[in-house]
Coordinates of C-alpha atoms in Angstrom, one line a residue:
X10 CA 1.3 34.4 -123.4
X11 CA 0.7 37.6 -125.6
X12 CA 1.1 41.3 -124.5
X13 CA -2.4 42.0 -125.1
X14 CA -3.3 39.7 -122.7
X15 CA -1.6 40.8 -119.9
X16 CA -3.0 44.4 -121.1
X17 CA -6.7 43.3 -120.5
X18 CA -5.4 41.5 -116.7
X19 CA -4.5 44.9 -115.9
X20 CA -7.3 47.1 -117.1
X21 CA -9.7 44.4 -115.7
X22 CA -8.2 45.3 -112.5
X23 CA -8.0 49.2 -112.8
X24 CA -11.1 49.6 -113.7
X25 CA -13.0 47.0 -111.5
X26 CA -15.2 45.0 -114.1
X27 CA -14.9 43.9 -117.5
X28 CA -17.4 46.0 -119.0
X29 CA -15.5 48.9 -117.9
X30 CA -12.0 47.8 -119.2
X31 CA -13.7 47.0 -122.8
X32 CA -15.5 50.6 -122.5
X33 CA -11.9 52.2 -121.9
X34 CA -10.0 49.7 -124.6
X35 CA -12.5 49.8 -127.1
X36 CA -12.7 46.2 -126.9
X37 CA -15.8 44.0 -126.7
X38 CA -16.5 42.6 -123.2
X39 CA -16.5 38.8 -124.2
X40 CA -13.2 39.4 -126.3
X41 CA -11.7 40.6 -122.9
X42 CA -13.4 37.8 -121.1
X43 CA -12.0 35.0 -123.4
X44 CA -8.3 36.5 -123.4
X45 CA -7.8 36.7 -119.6
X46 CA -9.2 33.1 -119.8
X47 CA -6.5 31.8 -122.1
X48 CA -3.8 33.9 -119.8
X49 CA -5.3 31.7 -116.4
X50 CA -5.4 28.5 -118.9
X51 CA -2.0 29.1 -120.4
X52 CA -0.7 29.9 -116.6
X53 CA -2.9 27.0 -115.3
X54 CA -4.0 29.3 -112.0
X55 CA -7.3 31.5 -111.3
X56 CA -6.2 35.4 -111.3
X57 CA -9.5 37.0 -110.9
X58 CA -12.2 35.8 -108.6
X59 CA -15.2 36.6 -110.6
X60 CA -18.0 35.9 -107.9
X61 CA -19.2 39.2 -106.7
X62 CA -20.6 42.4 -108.1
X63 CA -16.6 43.5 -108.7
X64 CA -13.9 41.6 -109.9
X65 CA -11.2 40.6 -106.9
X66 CA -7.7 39.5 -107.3
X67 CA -6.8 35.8 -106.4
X68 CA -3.7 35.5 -104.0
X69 CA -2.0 34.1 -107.5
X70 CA -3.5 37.3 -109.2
X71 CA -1.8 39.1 -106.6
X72 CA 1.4 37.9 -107.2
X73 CA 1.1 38.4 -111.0
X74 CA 0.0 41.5 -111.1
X75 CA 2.8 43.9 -110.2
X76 CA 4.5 41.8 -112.6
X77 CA 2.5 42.1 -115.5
X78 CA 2.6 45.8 -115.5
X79 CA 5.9 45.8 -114.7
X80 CA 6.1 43.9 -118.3
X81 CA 3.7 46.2 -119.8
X82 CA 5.8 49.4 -119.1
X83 CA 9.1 47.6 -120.4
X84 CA 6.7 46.5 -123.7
X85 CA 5.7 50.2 -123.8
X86 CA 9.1 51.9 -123.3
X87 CA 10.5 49.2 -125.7
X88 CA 7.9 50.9 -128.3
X89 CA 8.1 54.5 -127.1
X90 CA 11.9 54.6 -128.1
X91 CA 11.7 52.6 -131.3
X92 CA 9.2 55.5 -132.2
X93 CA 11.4 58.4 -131.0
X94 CA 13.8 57.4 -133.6
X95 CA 11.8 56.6 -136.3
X96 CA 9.6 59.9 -136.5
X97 CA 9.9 62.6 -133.3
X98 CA 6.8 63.0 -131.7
X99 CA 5.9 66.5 -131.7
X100 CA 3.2 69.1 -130.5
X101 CA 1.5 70.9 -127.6
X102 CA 0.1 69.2 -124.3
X103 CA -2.1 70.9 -121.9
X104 CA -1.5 69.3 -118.7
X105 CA -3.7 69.7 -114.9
X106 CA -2.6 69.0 -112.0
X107 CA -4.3 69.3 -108.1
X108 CA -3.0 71.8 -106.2
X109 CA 0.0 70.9 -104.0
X110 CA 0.9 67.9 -105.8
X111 CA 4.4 66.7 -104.6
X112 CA 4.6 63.5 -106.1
X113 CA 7.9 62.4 -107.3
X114 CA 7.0 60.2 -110.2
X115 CA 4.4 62.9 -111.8
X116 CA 7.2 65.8 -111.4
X117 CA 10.1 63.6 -112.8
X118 CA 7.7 62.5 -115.8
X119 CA 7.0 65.6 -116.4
X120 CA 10.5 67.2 -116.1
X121 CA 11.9 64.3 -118.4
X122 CA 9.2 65.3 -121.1
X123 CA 11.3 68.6 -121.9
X124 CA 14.5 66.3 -122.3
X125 CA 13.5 63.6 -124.6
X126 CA 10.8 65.4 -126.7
X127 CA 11.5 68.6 -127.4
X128 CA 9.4 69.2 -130.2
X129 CA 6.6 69.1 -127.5
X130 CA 5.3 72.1 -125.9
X131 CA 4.4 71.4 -122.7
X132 CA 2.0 73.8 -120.6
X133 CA 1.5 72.6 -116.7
X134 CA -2.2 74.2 -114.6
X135 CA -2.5 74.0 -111.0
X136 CA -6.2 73.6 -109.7
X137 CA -9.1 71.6 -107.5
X138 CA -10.2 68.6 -109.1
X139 CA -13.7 69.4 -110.1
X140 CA -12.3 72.3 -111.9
X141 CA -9.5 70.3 -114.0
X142 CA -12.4 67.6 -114.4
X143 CA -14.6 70.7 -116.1
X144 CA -11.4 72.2 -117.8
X145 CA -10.1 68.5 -119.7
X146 CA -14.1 67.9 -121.0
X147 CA -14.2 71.7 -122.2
X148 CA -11.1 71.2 -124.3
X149 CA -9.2 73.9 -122.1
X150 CA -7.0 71.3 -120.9
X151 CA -5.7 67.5 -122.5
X152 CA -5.1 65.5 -119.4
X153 CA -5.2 66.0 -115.4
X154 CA -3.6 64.4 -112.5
X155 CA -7.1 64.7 -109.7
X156 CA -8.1 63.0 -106.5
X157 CA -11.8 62.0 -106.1
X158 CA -14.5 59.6 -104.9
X159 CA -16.8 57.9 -106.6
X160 CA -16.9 58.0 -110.6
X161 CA -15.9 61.0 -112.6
X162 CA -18.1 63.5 -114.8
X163 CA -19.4 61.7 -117.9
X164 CA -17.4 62.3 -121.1
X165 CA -14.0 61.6 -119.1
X166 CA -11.9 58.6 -119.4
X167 CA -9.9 57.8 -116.2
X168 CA -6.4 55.8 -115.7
X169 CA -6.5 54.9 -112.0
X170 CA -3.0 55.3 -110.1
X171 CA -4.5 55.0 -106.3
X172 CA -7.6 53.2 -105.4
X173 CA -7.4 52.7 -101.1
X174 CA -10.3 53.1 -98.2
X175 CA -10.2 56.1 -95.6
X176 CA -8.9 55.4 -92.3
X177 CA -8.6 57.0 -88.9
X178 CA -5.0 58.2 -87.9
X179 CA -4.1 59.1 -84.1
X180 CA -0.9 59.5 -81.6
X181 CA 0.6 56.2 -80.5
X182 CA -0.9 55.1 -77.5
X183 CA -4.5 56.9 -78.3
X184 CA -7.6 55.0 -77.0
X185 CA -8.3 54.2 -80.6
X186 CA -4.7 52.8 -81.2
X187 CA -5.2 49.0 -82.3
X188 CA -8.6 48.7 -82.6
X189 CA -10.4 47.9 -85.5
X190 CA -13.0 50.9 -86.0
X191 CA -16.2 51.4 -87.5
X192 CA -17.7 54.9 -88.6
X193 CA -20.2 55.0 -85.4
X194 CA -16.8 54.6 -83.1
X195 CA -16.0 57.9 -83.8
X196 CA -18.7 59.9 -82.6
X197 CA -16.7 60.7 -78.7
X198 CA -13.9 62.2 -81.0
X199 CA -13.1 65.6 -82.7
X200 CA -13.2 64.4 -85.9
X201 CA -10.0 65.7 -88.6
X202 CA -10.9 65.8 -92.4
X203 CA -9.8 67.4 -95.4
X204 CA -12.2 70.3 -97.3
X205 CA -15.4 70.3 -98.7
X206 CA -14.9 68.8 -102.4
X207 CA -11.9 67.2 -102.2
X208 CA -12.1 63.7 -102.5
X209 CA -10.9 62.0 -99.6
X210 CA -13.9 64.8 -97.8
X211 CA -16.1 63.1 -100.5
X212 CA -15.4 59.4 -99.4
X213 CA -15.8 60.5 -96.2
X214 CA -19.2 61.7 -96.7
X215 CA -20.3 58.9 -98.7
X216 CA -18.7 56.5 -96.3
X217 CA -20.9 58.0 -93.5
X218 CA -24.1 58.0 -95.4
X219 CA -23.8 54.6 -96.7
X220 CA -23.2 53.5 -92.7
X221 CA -26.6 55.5 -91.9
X222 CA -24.5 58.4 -90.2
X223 CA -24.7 61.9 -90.2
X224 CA -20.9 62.9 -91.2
X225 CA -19.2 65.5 -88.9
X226 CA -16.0 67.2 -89.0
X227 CA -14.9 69.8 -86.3
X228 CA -11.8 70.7 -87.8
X229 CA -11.0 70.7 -91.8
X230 CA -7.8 71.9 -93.9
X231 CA -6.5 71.8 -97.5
X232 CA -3.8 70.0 -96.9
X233 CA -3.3 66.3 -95.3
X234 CA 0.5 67.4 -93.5
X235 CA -2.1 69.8 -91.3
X236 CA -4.3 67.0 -90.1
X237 CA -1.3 65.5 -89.3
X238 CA 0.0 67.6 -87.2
X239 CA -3.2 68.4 -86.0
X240 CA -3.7 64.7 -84.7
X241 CA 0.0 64.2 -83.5
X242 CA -0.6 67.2 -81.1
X243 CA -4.1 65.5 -79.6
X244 CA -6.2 68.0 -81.7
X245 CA -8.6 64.9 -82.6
X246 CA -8.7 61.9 -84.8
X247 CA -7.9 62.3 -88.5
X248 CA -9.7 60.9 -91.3
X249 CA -7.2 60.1 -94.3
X250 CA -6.8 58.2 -97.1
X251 CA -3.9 55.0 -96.2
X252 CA -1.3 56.4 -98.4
X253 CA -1.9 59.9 -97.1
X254 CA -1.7 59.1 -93.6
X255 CA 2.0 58.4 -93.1
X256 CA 3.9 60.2 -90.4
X257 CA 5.7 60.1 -87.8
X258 CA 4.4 58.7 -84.1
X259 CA 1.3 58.2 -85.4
X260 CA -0.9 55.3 -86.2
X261 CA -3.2 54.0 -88.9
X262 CA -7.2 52.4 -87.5
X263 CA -9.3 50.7 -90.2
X264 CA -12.8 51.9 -90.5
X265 CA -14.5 48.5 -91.5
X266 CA -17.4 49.8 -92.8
X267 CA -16.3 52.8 -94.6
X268 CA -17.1 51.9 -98.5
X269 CA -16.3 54.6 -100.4
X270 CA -12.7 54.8 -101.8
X271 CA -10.9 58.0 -102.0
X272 CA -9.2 57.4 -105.6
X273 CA -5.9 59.4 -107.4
X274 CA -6.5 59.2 -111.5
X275 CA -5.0 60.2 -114.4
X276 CA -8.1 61.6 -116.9
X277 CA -8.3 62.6 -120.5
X278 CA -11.8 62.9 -122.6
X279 CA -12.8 59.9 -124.4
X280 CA -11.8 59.5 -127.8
X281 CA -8.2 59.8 -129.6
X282 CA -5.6 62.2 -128.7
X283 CA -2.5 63.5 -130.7
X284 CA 0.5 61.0 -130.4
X285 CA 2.0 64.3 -127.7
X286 CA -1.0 63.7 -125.4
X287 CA -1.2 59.9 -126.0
X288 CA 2.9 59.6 -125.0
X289 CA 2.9 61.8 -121.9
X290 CA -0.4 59.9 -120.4
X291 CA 1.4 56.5 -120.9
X292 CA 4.4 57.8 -119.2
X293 CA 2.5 59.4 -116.0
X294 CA 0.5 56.3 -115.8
X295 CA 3.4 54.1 -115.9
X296 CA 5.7 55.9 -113.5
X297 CA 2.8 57.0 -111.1
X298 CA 1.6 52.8 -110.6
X299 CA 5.6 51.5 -111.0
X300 CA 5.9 54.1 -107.8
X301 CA 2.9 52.5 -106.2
X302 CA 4.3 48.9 -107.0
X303 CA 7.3 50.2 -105.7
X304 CA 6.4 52.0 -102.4
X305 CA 3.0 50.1 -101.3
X306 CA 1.0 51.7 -98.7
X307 CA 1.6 51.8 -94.7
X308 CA -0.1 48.6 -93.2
X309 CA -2.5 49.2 -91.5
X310 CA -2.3 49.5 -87.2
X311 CA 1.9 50.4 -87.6
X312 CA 3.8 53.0 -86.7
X313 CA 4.1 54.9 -90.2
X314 CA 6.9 56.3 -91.4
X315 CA 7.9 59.8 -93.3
X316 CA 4.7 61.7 -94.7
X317 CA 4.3 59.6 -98.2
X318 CA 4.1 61.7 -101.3
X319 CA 1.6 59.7 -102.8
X320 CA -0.9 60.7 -100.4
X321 CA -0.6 64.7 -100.9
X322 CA -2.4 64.3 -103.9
X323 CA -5.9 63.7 -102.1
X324 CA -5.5 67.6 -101.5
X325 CA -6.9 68.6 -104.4
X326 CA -10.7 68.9 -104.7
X327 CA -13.2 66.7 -106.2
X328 CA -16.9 66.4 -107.5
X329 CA -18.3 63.4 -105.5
X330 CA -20.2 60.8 -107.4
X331 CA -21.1 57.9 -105.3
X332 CA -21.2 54.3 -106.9
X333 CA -22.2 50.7 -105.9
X334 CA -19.0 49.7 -106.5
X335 CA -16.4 50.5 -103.5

Protein backbone atom coordinates (compact mmCIF):
# COMPACT_ATOMS: atom_id res chain seq x y z
CA UNK A 1 0.00 0.00 0.00
CA UNK A 2 1.60 3.40 -1.07
CA UNK A 3 0.45 7.01 0.02
CA UNK A 4 -0.34 7.92 -3.38
CA UNK A 5 -2.70 5.47 -3.51
CA UNK A 6 -4.78 6.20 -0.82
CA UNK A 7 -4.41 9.98 -2.25
CA UNK A 8 -6.29 9.04 -5.52
CA UNK A 9 -9.16 6.81 -3.11
CA UNK A 10 -9.82 10.04 -1.69
CA UNK A 11 -9.84 12.49 -4.51
CA UNK A 12 -11.88 9.86 -6.41
CA UNK A 13 -14.34 10.36 -3.85
CA UNK A 14 -14.22 14.23 -3.41
CA UNK A 15 -14.60 14.86 -6.61
CA UNK A 16 -17.19 12.20 -7.77
CA UNK A 17 -15.48 10.62 -10.92
CA UNK A 18 -12.18 9.75 -11.99
CA UNK A 19 -11.79 12.14 -14.71
CA UNK A 20 -12.37 14.88 -12.23
CA UNK A 21 -9.80 13.64 -9.61
CA UNK A 22 -7.04 13.30 -12.56
CA UNK A 23 -8.13 16.92 -13.78
CA UNK A 24 -7.46 18.25 -10.10
CA UNK A 25 -4.10 15.95 -9.60
CA UNK A 26 -2.80 16.47 -12.77
CA UNK A 27 -2.75 12.82 -13.19
CA UNK A 28 -3.97 10.85 -16.19
CA UNK A 29 -7.42 9.10 -15.68
CA UNK A 30 -6.14 5.45 -16.34
CA UNK A 31 -3.07 6.09 -13.98
CA UNK A 32 -5.74 6.85 -11.25
CA UNK A 33 -7.79 3.96 -12.45
CA UNK A 34 -4.96 1.38 -12.24
CA UNK A 35 -3.69 2.67 -8.71
CA UNK A 36 -7.05 2.41 -6.83
CA UNK A 37 -7.16 -1.05 -8.42
CA UNK A 38 -3.95 -2.28 -6.91
CA UNK A 39 -5.20 -0.57 -3.43
CA UNK A 40 -8.79 -2.94 -3.75
CA UNK A 41 -6.29 -5.87 -5.02
CA UNK A 42 -3.59 -5.32 -2.34
CA UNK A 43 -6.70 -4.98 0.30
CA UNK A 44 -8.54 -7.83 -1.48
CA UNK A 45 -12.14 -5.83 -1.14
CA UNK A 46 -14.17 -3.51 -3.76
CA UNK A 47 -14.03 0.25 -2.44
CA UNK A 48 -15.74 2.06 -5.12
CA UNK A 49 -18.83 0.74 -6.87
CA UNK A 50 -18.13 1.92 -10.39
CA UNK A 51 -21.68 1.13 -12.02
CA UNK A 52 -23.46 4.28 -12.40
CA UNK A 53 -22.82 7.68 -13.94
CA UNK A 54 -20.91 8.69 -10.33
CA UNK A 55 -18.66 6.77 -8.42
CA UNK A 56 -20.36 5.31 -4.94
CA UNK A 57 -18.63 4.09 -1.92
CA UNK A 58 -18.85 0.20 -1.11
CA UNK A 59 -19.85 -0.48 2.60
CA UNK A 60 -15.91 -1.56 2.84
CA UNK A 61 -15.10 1.87 1.02
CA UNK A 62 -16.98 3.29 3.76
CA UNK A 63 -15.18 1.92 6.41
CA UNK A 64 -11.76 2.84 4.77
CA UNK A 65 -12.34 5.98 3.93
CA UNK A 66 -12.34 8.13 7.10
CA UNK A 67 -9.29 6.22 7.66
CA UNK A 68 -7.35 6.88 4.73
CA UNK A 69 -7.62 10.57 5.13
CA UNK A 70 -7.08 10.24 8.52
CA UNK A 71 -3.52 8.70 7.18
CA UNK A 72 -3.28 11.32 4.59
CA UNK A 73 -3.28 14.26 7.07
CA UNK A 74 -0.79 12.46 9.51
CA UNK A 75 1.45 11.81 6.01
CA UNK A 76 0.90 15.54 5.32
CA UNK A 77 1.60 16.95 8.81
CA UNK A 78 4.54 14.49 8.98
CA UNK A 79 5.93 16.55 5.81
CA UNK A 80 4.62 19.98 6.74
CA UNK A 81 6.96 19.95 9.86
CA UNK A 82 9.94 18.28 8.37
CA UNK A 83 9.63 21.44 5.92
CA UNK A 84 9.22 24.05 8.68
CA UNK A 85 12.52 23.13 9.89
CA UNK A 86 14.31 22.71 6.93
CA UNK A 87 13.54 26.19 5.11
CA UNK A 88 10.45 28.55 6.77
CA UNK A 89 7.79 28.94 4.59
CA UNK A 90 7.26 32.50 3.99
CA UNK A 91 4.93 35.10 2.17
CA UNK A 92 1.44 36.68 1.81
CA UNK A 93 -1.95 34.79 1.59
CA UNK A 94 -5.15 36.38 0.60
CA UNK A 95 -7.74 34.38 2.19
CA UNK A 96 -12.08 34.57 1.58
CA UNK A 97 -14.35 33.55 3.59
CA UNK A 98 -18.57 33.60 3.45
CA UNK A 99 -20.05 35.83 5.63
CA UNK A 100 -20.92 34.49 9.13
CA UNK A 101 -18.66 31.65 9.00
CA UNK A 102 -18.45 30.21 12.62
CA UNK A 103 -16.74 27.17 11.91
CA UNK A 104 -14.29 26.00 14.45
CA UNK A 105 -11.84 24.11 12.37
CA UNK A 106 -11.49 27.08 9.63
CA UNK A 107 -11.03 29.73 12.57
CA UNK A 108 -8.48 27.58 14.64
CA UNK A 109 -6.57 26.86 11.19
CA UNK A 110 -6.46 30.07 10.60
CA UNK A 111 -5.51 31.46 14.09
CA UNK A 112 -2.64 28.69 14.27
CA UNK A 113 -1.27 30.12 10.90
CA UNK A 114 0.04 33.30 12.83
CA UNK A 115 1.79 30.91 15.46
CA UNK A 116 3.69 28.47 13.45
CA UNK A 117 4.49 30.62 10.31
CA UNK A 118 5.17 33.87 10.98
CA UNK A 119 7.00 34.86 8.03
CA UNK A 120 3.40 34.58 6.43
CA UNK A 121 1.27 37.56 6.07
CA UNK A 122 -2.02 36.54 6.32
CA UNK A 123 -5.00 38.85 5.16
CA UNK A 124 -8.75 37.33 5.94
CA UNK A 125 -12.11 38.94 3.42
CA UNK A 126 -15.57 38.42 4.52
CA UNK A 127 -18.11 38.13 1.50
CA UNK A 128 -21.13 36.03 -0.56
CA UNK A 129 -19.85 33.27 -2.41
CA UNK A 130 -20.29 34.37 -5.95
CA UNK A 131 -18.22 37.34 -5.08
CA UNK A 132 -15.18 35.41 -3.43
CA UNK A 133 -15.68 32.94 -6.44
CA UNK A 134 -15.08 36.30 -8.86
CA UNK A 135 -12.47 37.72 -6.40
CA UNK A 136 -9.95 34.20 -6.23
CA UNK A 137 -10.24 33.93 -10.48
CA UNK A 138 -9.44 37.81 -10.65
CA UNK A 139 -6.32 37.31 -8.64
CA UNK A 140 -7.76 39.71 -5.79
CA UNK A 141 -7.90 36.95 -3.60
CA UNK A 142 -5.72 33.19 -3.24
CA UNK A 143 -8.19 30.88 -1.72
CA UNK A 144 -11.93 31.03 -0.39
CA UNK A 145 -13.97 29.03 2.08
CA UNK A 146 -17.84 29.35 -0.16
CA UNK A 147 -21.05 27.35 0.03
CA UNK A 148 -22.73 26.51 -3.35
CA UNK A 149 -24.72 24.20 -5.64
CA UNK A 150 -23.92 22.79 -8.57
CA UNK A 151 -20.25 23.30 -10.10
CA UNK A 152 -18.18 26.39 -9.62
CA UNK A 153 -17.12 29.17 -12.25
CA UNK A 154 -14.64 27.77 -14.75
CA UNK A 155 -11.01 28.59 -14.04
CA UNK A 156 -11.49 27.54 -10.23
CA UNK A 157 -10.30 24.44 -8.63
CA UNK A 158 -12.44 23.21 -5.65
CA UNK A 159 -11.43 21.02 -2.37
CA UNK A 160 -14.87 19.77 -1.24
CA UNK A 161 -15.29 19.82 2.69
CA UNK A 162 -19.38 19.19 2.72
CA UNK A 163 -21.28 17.53 0.01
CA UNK A 164 -25.13 16.59 1.74
CA UNK A 165 -28.94 16.81 0.18
CA UNK A 166 -31.51 19.63 1.51
CA UNK A 167 -34.00 18.48 3.81
CA UNK A 168 -37.18 19.80 5.48
CA UNK A 169 -36.78 20.68 9.23
CA UNK A 170 -40.08 21.14 11.56
CA UNK A 171 -41.21 21.14 15.46
CA UNK A 172 -41.45 17.70 17.00
CA UNK A 173 -44.66 16.35 16.60
CA UNK A 174 -45.40 18.45 13.17
CA UNK A 175 -47.67 16.57 10.58
CA UNK A 176 -44.54 16.13 8.57
CA UNK A 177 -42.55 14.69 11.52
CA UNK A 178 -41.46 11.03 10.34
CA UNK A 179 -42.39 10.90 7.12
CA UNK A 180 -40.32 10.50 4.26
CA UNK A 181 -41.03 13.63 1.91
CA UNK A 182 -40.94 14.50 -1.53
CA UNK A 183 -40.71 18.10 -3.05
CA UNK A 184 -44.59 18.06 -4.11
CA UNK A 185 -45.43 17.29 -0.13
CA UNK A 186 -44.72 20.59 0.59
CA UNK A 187 -46.94 22.57 -1.27
CA UNK A 188 -49.81 22.88 2.03
CA UNK A 189 -46.80 24.50 3.93
CA UNK A 190 -45.11 27.94 4.27
CA UNK A 191 -42.14 27.10 2.97
CA UNK A 192 -38.58 28.46 5.00
CA UNK A 193 -35.35 28.98 2.83
CA UNK A 194 -32.30 30.79 2.90
CA UNK A 195 -31.62 34.00 0.24
CA UNK A 196 -31.51 34.26 -3.24
CA UNK A 197 -27.81 33.15 -4.32
CA UNK A 198 -26.77 31.34 -1.53
CA UNK A 199 -26.26 27.92 -2.16
CA UNK A 200 -28.43 25.85 -0.15
CA UNK A 201 -31.35 28.60 -2.02
CA UNK A 202 -29.64 27.31 -5.22
CA UNK A 203 -30.16 23.52 -4.48
CA UNK A 204 -33.32 24.28 -3.55
CA UNK A 205 -34.24 25.75 -6.81
CA UNK A 206 -32.57 23.23 -8.74
CA UNK A 207 -34.04 20.50 -6.62
CA UNK A 208 -37.52 21.88 -7.55
CA UNK A 209 -36.98 22.23 -11.22
CA UNK A 210 -35.41 18.99 -11.67
CA UNK A 211 -38.84 17.49 -9.75
CA UNK A 212 -40.99 19.51 -12.47
CA UNK A 213 -42.01 22.16 -9.61
CA UNK A 214 -42.28 25.66 -9.48
CA UNK A 215 -40.01 26.56 -6.29
CA UNK A 216 -41.64 28.76 -3.58
CA UNK A 217 -40.52 30.31 -0.48
CA UNK A 218 -42.75 32.55 1.72
CA UNK A 219 -40.27 33.47 4.08
CA UNK A 220 -36.25 33.83 3.34
CA UNK A 221 -33.20 34.96 5.68
CA UNK A 222 -29.44 35.20 5.56
CA UNK A 223 -28.85 33.15 8.10
CA UNK A 224 -29.91 29.33 8.84
CA UNK A 225 -30.24 30.00 13.12
CA UNK A 226 -33.31 32.34 11.70
CA UNK A 227 -35.08 29.59 9.83
CA UNK A 228 -34.66 27.85 12.80
CA UNK A 229 -36.24 29.70 14.97
CA UNK A 230 -38.58 30.56 12.54
CA UNK A 231 -39.78 26.75 12.19
CA UNK A 232 -39.44 25.96 16.02
CA UNK A 233 -42.11 28.75 16.61
CA UNK A 234 -44.65 27.12 13.80
CA UNK A 235 -43.64 29.86 11.32
CA UNK A 236 -43.53 27.03 8.43
CA UNK A 237 -41.34 24.26 7.29
CA UNK A 238 -37.62 25.00 6.70
CA UNK A 239 -35.62 23.96 3.98
CA UNK A 240 -31.80 23.31 5.08
CA UNK A 241 -28.93 21.61 4.23
CA UNK A 242 -28.55 18.23 6.98
CA UNK A 243 -25.58 19.64 8.69
CA UNK A 244 -27.23 23.07 8.91
CA UNK A 245 -30.35 21.94 10.37
CA UNK A 246 -29.43 20.93 13.89
CA UNK A 247 -31.35 22.43 16.80
CA UNK A 248 -32.99 21.95 19.43
CA UNK A 249 -36.84 20.34 19.40
CA UNK A 250 -36.80 20.07 16.05
CA UNK A 251 -36.67 17.43 13.51
CA UNK A 252 -34.95 16.49 10.23
CA UNK A 253 -37.61 14.95 6.87
CA UNK A 254 -35.73 13.66 3.80
CA UNK A 255 -36.93 15.02 0.56
CA UNK A 256 -36.35 11.90 -1.67
CA UNK A 257 -36.36 13.45 -4.68
CA UNK A 258 -34.45 16.51 -4.07
CA UNK A 259 -31.09 16.08 -6.38
CA UNK A 260 -29.19 18.92 -6.09
CA UNK A 261 -26.57 18.99 -3.27
CA UNK A 262 -25.91 22.14 -1.35
CA UNK A 263 -21.90 21.77 -1.17
CA UNK A 264 -19.20 23.74 1.41
CA UNK A 265 -15.61 23.93 -0.64
CA UNK A 266 -12.38 25.17 -0.29
CA UNK A 267 -11.30 26.96 -3.93
CA UNK A 268 -8.23 28.34 -5.38
CA UNK A 269 -7.53 28.97 -9.39
CA UNK A 270 -6.09 26.21 -11.20
CA UNK A 271 -2.53 26.05 -11.52
CA UNK A 272 0.49 26.33 -8.85
CA UNK A 273 0.47 28.58 -5.87
CA UNK A 274 3.37 29.83 -3.61
CA UNK A 275 4.39 27.19 -0.96
CA UNK A 276 2.24 30.16 1.66
CA UNK A 277 -0.98 29.46 -0.26
CA UNK A 278 -0.27 25.70 -1.06
CA UNK A 279 0.43 25.19 3.12
CA UNK A 280 -2.63 27.00 4.43
CA UNK A 281 -5.12 25.22 1.81
CA UNK A 282 -3.77 21.76 2.95
CA UNK A 283 -4.33 22.68 6.53
CA UNK A 284 -8.07 24.11 6.06
CA UNK A 285 -8.82 21.16 3.94
CA UNK A 286 -7.46 18.80 6.42
CA UNK A 287 -9.00 20.18 9.62
CA UNK A 288 -12.34 21.23 7.86
CA UNK A 289 -12.98 17.12 6.62
CA UNK A 290 -11.00 15.64 10.06
CA UNK A 291 -14.08 17.89 11.77
CA UNK A 292 -16.54 16.29 9.41
CA UNK A 293 -15.08 12.76 10.11
CA UNK A 294 -15.22 13.76 13.43
CA UNK A 295 -18.72 15.23 14.01
CA UNK A 296 -20.84 13.48 11.07
CA UNK A 297 -24.14 14.88 10.32
CA UNK A 298 -27.64 14.60 12.32
CA UNK A 299 -29.43 11.37 11.07
CA UNK A 300 -31.93 11.89 9.46
CA UNK A 301 -35.88 11.82 11.26
CA UNK A 302 -34.00 12.53 15.09
CA UNK A 303 -34.29 14.88 17.43
CA UNK A 304 -31.07 17.11 16.61
CA UNK A 305 -29.04 18.49 18.89
CA UNK A 306 -27.12 22.03 19.39
CA UNK A 307 -27.14 24.23 16.12
CA UNK A 308 -23.86 22.51 14.24
CA UNK A 309 -21.22 24.89 13.05
CA UNK A 310 -20.69 23.20 10.09
CA UNK A 311 -23.90 24.13 8.69
CA UNK A 312 -23.63 28.07 9.12
CA UNK A 313 -21.43 28.07 6.30
CA UNK A 314 -24.33 27.50 3.69
CA UNK A 315 -25.08 31.27 4.61
CA UNK A 316 -22.93 32.69 2.37
CA UNK A 317 -24.09 33.17 -1.22
CA UNK A 318 -23.44 31.26 -4.29
CA UNK A 319 -23.65 31.32 -8.27
CA UNK A 320 -25.83 28.26 -9.06
CA UNK A 321 -24.59 25.91 -11.76
CA UNK A 322 -26.68 22.93 -12.08
CA UNK A 323 -25.00 19.43 -13.05
CA UNK A 324 -26.03 15.89 -13.89
CA UNK A 325 -24.18 14.70 -11.25
CA UNK A 326 -26.13 15.06 -7.67
Amino acid sequence: MEIHQLRYFAAVMDEGTFTAAAHRLHVSQSGISTQVAKLEQELGQQLLDRSGRRVRLTPVGEAVLPLAKNALATFEAIRHTAAEFADAVRGRVRLGMIMGCSIPAFLDTVADLGRTHPGIELSLHEGYSDGLQTQVLSGSLDLALIGYAGDVAPGLEVGVVIDEPIITVVPAGHPLDGRELRLADLRGEKILCLSPGTGIRAAYEDSCHRAGLAPRVDIDASSPDTLLRLAERGAGAAVLSASSAQGTGLRTVPLTDAATHARLGLITRRGRHSPAVELLRTRLLDALRAAQVRTPNPSVGARSGEPGHAGRAFGGQAVSRPTDKP
